[in-house]
XYZ file of N, CA and C in Angstrom:
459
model
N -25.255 10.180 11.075
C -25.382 8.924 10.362
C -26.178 7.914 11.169
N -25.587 7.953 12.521
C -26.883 6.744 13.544
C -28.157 7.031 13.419
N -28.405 8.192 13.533
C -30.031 8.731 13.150
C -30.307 8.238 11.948
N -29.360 8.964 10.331
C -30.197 8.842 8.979
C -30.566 7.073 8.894
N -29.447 5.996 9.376
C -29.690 4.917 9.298
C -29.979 4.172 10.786
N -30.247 4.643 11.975
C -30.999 4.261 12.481
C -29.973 2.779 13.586
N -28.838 2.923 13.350
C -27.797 2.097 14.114
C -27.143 2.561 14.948
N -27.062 1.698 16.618
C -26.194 1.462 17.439
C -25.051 1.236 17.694
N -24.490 2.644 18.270
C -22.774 2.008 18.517
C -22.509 0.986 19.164
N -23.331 0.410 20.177
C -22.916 -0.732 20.632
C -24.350 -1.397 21.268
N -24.213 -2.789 21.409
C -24.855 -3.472 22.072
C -24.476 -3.759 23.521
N -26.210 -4.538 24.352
C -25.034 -4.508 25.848
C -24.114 -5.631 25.993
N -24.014 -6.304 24.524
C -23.403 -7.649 24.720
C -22.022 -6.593 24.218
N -21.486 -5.985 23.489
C -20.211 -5.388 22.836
C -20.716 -3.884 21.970
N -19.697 -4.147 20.956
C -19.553 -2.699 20.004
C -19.846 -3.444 18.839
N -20.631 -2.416 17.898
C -20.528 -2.741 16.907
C -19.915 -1.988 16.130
N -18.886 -2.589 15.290
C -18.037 -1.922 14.013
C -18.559 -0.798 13.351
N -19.858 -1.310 12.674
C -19.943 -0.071 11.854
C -20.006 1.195 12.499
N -20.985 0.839 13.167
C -21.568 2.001 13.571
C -20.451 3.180 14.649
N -19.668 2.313 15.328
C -18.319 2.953 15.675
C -17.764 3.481 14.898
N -17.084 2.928 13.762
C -16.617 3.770 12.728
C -17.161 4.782 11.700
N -18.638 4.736 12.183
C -19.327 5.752 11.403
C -18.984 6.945 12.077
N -19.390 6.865 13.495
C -19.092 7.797 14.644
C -17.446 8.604 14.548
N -16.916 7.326 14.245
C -15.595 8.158 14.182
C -14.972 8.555 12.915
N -15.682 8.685 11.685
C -15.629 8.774 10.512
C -16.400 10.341 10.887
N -17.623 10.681 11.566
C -18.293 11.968 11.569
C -17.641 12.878 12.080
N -16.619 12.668 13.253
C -15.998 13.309 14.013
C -14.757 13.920 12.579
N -13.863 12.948 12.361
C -12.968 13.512 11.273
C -13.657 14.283 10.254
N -14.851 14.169 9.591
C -15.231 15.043 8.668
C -15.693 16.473 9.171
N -15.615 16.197 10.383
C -16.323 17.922 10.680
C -15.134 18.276 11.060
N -13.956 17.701 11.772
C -12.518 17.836 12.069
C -12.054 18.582 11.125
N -11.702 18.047 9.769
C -10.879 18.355 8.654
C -11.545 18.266 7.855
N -12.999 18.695 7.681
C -13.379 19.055 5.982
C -13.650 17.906 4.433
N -13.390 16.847 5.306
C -13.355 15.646 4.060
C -14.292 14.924 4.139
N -14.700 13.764 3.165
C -15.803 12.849 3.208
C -14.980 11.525 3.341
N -15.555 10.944 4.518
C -15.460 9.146 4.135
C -16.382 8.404 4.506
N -16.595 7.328 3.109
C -17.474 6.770 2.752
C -16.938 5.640 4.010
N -17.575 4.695 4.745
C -17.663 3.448 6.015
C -18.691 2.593 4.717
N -18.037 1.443 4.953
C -18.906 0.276 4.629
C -18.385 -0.726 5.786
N -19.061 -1.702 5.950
C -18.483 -2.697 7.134
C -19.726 -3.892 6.993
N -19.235 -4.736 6.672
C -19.696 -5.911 6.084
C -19.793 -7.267 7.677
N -20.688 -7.560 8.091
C -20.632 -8.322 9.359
C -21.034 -7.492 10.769
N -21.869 -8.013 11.479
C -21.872 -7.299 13.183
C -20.798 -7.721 13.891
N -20.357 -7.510 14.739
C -19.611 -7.618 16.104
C -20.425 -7.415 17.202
N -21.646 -7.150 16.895
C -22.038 -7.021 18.392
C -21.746 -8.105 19.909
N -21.604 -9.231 19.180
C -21.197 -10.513 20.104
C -19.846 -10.718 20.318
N -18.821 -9.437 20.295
C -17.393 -9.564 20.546
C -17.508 -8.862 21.932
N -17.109 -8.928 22.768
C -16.694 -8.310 24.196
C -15.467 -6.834 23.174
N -16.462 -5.113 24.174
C -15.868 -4.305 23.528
C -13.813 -4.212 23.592
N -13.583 -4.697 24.368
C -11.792 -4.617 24.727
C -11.577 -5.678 23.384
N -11.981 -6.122 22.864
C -11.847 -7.130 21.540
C -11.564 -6.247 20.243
N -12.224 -4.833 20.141
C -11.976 -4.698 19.075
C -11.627 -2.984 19.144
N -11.806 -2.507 20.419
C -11.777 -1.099 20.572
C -10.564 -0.366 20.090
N -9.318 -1.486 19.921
C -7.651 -0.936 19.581
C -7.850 -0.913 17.923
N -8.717 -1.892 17.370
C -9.074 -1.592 15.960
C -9.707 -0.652 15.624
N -10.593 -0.044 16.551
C -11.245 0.432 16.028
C -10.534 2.062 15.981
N -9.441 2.295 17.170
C -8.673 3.327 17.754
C -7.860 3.398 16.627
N -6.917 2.320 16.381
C -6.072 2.522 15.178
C -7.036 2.857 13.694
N -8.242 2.462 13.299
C -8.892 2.997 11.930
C -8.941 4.394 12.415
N -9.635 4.750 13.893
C -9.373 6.596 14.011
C -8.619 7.130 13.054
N -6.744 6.925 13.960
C -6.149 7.187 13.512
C -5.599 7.699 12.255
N -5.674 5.766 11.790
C -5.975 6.285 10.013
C -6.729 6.862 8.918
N -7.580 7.136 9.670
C -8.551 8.393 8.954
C -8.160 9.697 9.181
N -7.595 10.026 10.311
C -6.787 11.242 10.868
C -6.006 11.338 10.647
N -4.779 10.467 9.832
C -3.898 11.244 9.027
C -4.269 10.873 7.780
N -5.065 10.105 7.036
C -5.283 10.170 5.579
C -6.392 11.691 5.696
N -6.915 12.505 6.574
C -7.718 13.808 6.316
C -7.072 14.536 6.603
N -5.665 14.783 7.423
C -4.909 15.959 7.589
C -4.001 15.950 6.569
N -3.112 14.495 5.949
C -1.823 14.700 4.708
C -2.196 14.171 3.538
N -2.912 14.002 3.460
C -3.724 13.180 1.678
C -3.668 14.155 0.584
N -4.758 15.043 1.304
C -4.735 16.543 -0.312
C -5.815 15.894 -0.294
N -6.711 14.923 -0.097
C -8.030 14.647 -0.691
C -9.292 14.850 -0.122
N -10.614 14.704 -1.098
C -11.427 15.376 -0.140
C -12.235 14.702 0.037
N -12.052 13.044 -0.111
C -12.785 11.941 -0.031
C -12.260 10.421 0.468
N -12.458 9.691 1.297
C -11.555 8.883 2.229
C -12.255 7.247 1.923
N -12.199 6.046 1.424
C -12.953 5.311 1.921
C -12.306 4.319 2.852
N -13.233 3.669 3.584
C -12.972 2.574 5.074
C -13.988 1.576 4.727
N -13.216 0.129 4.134
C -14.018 -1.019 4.199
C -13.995 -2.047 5.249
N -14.992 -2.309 6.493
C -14.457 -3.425 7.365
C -15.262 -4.372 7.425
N -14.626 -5.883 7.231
C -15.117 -7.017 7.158
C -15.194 -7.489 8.099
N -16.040 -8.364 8.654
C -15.612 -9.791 9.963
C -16.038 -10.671 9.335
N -15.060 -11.918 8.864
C -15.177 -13.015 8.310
C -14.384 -13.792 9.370
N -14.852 -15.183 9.298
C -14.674 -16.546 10.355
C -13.125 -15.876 10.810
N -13.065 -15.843 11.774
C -11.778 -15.639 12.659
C -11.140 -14.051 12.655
N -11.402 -13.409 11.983
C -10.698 -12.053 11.665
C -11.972 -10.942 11.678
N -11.369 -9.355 12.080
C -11.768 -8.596 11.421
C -10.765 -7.684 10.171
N -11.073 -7.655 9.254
C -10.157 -6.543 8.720
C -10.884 -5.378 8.507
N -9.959 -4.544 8.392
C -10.721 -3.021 8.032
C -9.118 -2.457 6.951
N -9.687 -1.814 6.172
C -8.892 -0.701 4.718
C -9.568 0.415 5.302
N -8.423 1.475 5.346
C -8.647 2.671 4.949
C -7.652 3.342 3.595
N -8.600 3.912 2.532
C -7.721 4.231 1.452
C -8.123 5.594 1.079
N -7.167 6.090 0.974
C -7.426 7.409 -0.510
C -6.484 7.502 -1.480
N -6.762 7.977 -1.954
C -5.810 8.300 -3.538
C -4.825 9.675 -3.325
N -4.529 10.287 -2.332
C -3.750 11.066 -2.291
C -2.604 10.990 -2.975
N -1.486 12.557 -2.169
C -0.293 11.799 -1.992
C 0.917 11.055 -2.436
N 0.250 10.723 -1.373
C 1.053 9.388 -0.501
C 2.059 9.598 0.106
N 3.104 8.657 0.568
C 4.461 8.628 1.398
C 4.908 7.594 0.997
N 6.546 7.908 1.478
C 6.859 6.318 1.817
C 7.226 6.103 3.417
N 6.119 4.905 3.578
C 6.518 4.642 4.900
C 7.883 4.372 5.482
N 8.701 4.069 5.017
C 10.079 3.890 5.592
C 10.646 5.089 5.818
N 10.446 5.941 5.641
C 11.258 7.450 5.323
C 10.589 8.265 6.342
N 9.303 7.961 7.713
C 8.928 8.692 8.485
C 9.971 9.447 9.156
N 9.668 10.440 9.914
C 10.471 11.056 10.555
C 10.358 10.512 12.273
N 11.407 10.500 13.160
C 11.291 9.688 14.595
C 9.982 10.528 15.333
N 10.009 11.734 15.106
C 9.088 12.590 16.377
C 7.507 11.742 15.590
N 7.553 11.291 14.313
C 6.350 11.327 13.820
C 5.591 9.369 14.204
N 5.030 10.103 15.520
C 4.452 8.769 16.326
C 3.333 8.246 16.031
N 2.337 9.215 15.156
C 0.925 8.247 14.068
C 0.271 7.265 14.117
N 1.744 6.814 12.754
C 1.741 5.577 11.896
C 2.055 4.578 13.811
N 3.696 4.617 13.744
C 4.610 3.373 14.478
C 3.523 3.272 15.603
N 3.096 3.953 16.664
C 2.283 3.722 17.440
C 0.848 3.632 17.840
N 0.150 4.654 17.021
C -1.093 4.772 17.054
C -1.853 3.543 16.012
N -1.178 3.415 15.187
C -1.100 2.003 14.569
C -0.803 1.131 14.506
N 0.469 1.077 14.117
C 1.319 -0.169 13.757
C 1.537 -0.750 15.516
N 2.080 0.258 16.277
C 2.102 -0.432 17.635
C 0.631 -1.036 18.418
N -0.262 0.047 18.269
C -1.504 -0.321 19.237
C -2.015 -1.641 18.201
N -2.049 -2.013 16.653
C -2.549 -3.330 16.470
C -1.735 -4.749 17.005
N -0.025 -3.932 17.064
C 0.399 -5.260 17.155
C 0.462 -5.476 18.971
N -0.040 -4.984 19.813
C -0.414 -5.107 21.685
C -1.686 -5.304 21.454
N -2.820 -5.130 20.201
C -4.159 -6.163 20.831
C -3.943 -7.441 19.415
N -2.788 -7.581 19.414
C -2.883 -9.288 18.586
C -3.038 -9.179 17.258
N -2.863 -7.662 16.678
C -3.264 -7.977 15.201
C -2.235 -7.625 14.739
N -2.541 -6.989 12.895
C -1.255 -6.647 12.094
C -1.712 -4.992 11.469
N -1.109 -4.262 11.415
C -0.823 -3.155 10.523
C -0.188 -2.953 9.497
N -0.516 -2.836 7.814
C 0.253 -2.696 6.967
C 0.062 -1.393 6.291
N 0.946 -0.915 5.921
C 0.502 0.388 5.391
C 1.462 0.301 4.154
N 0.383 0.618 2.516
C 0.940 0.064 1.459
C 0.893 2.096 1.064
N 1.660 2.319 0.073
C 1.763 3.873 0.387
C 2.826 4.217 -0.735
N 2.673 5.048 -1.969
C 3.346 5.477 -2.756
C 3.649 6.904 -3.336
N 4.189 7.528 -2.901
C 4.510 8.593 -3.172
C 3.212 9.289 -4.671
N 2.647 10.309 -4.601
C 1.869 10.565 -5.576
C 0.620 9.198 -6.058
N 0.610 8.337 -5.766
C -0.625 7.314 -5.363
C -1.136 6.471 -4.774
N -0.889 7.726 -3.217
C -2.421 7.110 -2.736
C -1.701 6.473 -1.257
N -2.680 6.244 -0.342
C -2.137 5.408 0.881
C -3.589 4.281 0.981
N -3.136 2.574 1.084
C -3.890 2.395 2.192
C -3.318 1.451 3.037
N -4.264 1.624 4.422
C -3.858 0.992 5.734
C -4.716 -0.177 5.833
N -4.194 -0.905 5.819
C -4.680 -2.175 6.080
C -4.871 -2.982 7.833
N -5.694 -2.908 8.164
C -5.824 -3.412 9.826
C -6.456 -5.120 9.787
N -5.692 -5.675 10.500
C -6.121 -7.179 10.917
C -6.326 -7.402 12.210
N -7.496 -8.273 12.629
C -7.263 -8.339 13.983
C -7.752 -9.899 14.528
N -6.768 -11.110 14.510
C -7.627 -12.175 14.663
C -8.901 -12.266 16.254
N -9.593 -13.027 15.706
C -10.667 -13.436 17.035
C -10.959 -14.472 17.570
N -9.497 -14.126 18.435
C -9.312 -15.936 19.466
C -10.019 -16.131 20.447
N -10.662 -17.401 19.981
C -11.942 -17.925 21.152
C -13.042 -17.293 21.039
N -13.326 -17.076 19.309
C -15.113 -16.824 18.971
C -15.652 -17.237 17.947
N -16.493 -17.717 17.860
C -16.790 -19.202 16.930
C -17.490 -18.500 15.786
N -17.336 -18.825 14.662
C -18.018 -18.331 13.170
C -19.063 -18.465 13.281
N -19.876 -17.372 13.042
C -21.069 -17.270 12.602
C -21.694 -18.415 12.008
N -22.678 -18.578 12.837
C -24.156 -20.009 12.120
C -24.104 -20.104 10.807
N -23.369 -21.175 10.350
C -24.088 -21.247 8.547
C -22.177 -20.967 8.303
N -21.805 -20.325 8.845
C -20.188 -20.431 8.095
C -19.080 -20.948 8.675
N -18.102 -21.544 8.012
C -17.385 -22.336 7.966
C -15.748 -21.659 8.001
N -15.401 -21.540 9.068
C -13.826 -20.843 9.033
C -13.010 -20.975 8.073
């Protein structure tokens, strides 16, 4: 994908989103056989990489278990950076679960997610229904970096 479109995982100022998550979107599809579509709306290149690398670790994640327990053979990941935040969705239509009902050995979700967003400052939600569908929702505010020229927090 960096080749067909011609983008950098990172700058020497930081990382950039997309192109990270493209990278780690290629890795899962040759992993487990599935497609996911990355859109990511905004650069980060001007975030220092320890800023967003636990987001970007936890979307791994959630692409790695929406391609191993979904049943599906198509994944999408939308990530925004708007004035103060990044968010990122990962969804498919599988499935699903209910998150309350994990099992203890099953460390994923609670840590690879839900724990690693909430130790770099953000939130993890994972909305998830039995027979339709999971998605993970990632937040990550960005304290002490000023909105983009022209926008208004």
């Amino acid at each position: 994908r960096s080749w067909l479109y011609g983008q950098s995982p990172s700058s020497p100022d930081g990382v950039r989103l997309g192109p990270a998550l493209e990278r780690a979107a290629d890795d899962i599809e040759e992993a487990h056989g599935v497609r996911i579509e990355v859109v990511a709306v905004g650069d980060t290149a001007d975030l220092a990489i320890v800023q967003i690398s636990e987001l970007i670790a936890a979307t791994r994640e959630a692409m790695a278990n929406a391609a191993r327990h979904s049943g599906v053979e198509r994944i999408d990941v939308f990530a925004e950076r708007r004035p103060g935040y990044i968010d990122v969705f990962v969804r498919d239509t599988g499935v699903g679960f209910d998150p309350d009902r994990l099992d203890a050995d099953r460390r994923g979700v609670s840590d690879s997610i839900i724990g690693r967003m909430a130790r770099a400052g953000g939130r993890a939600t994972i909305h998830s229904t039995l027979g339709g569908g999971t998605e993970v929702e990632l937040s990550l505010p960005l304290t002490g970096v000023a909105a983009p020229e022209g926008v208004s927090p």
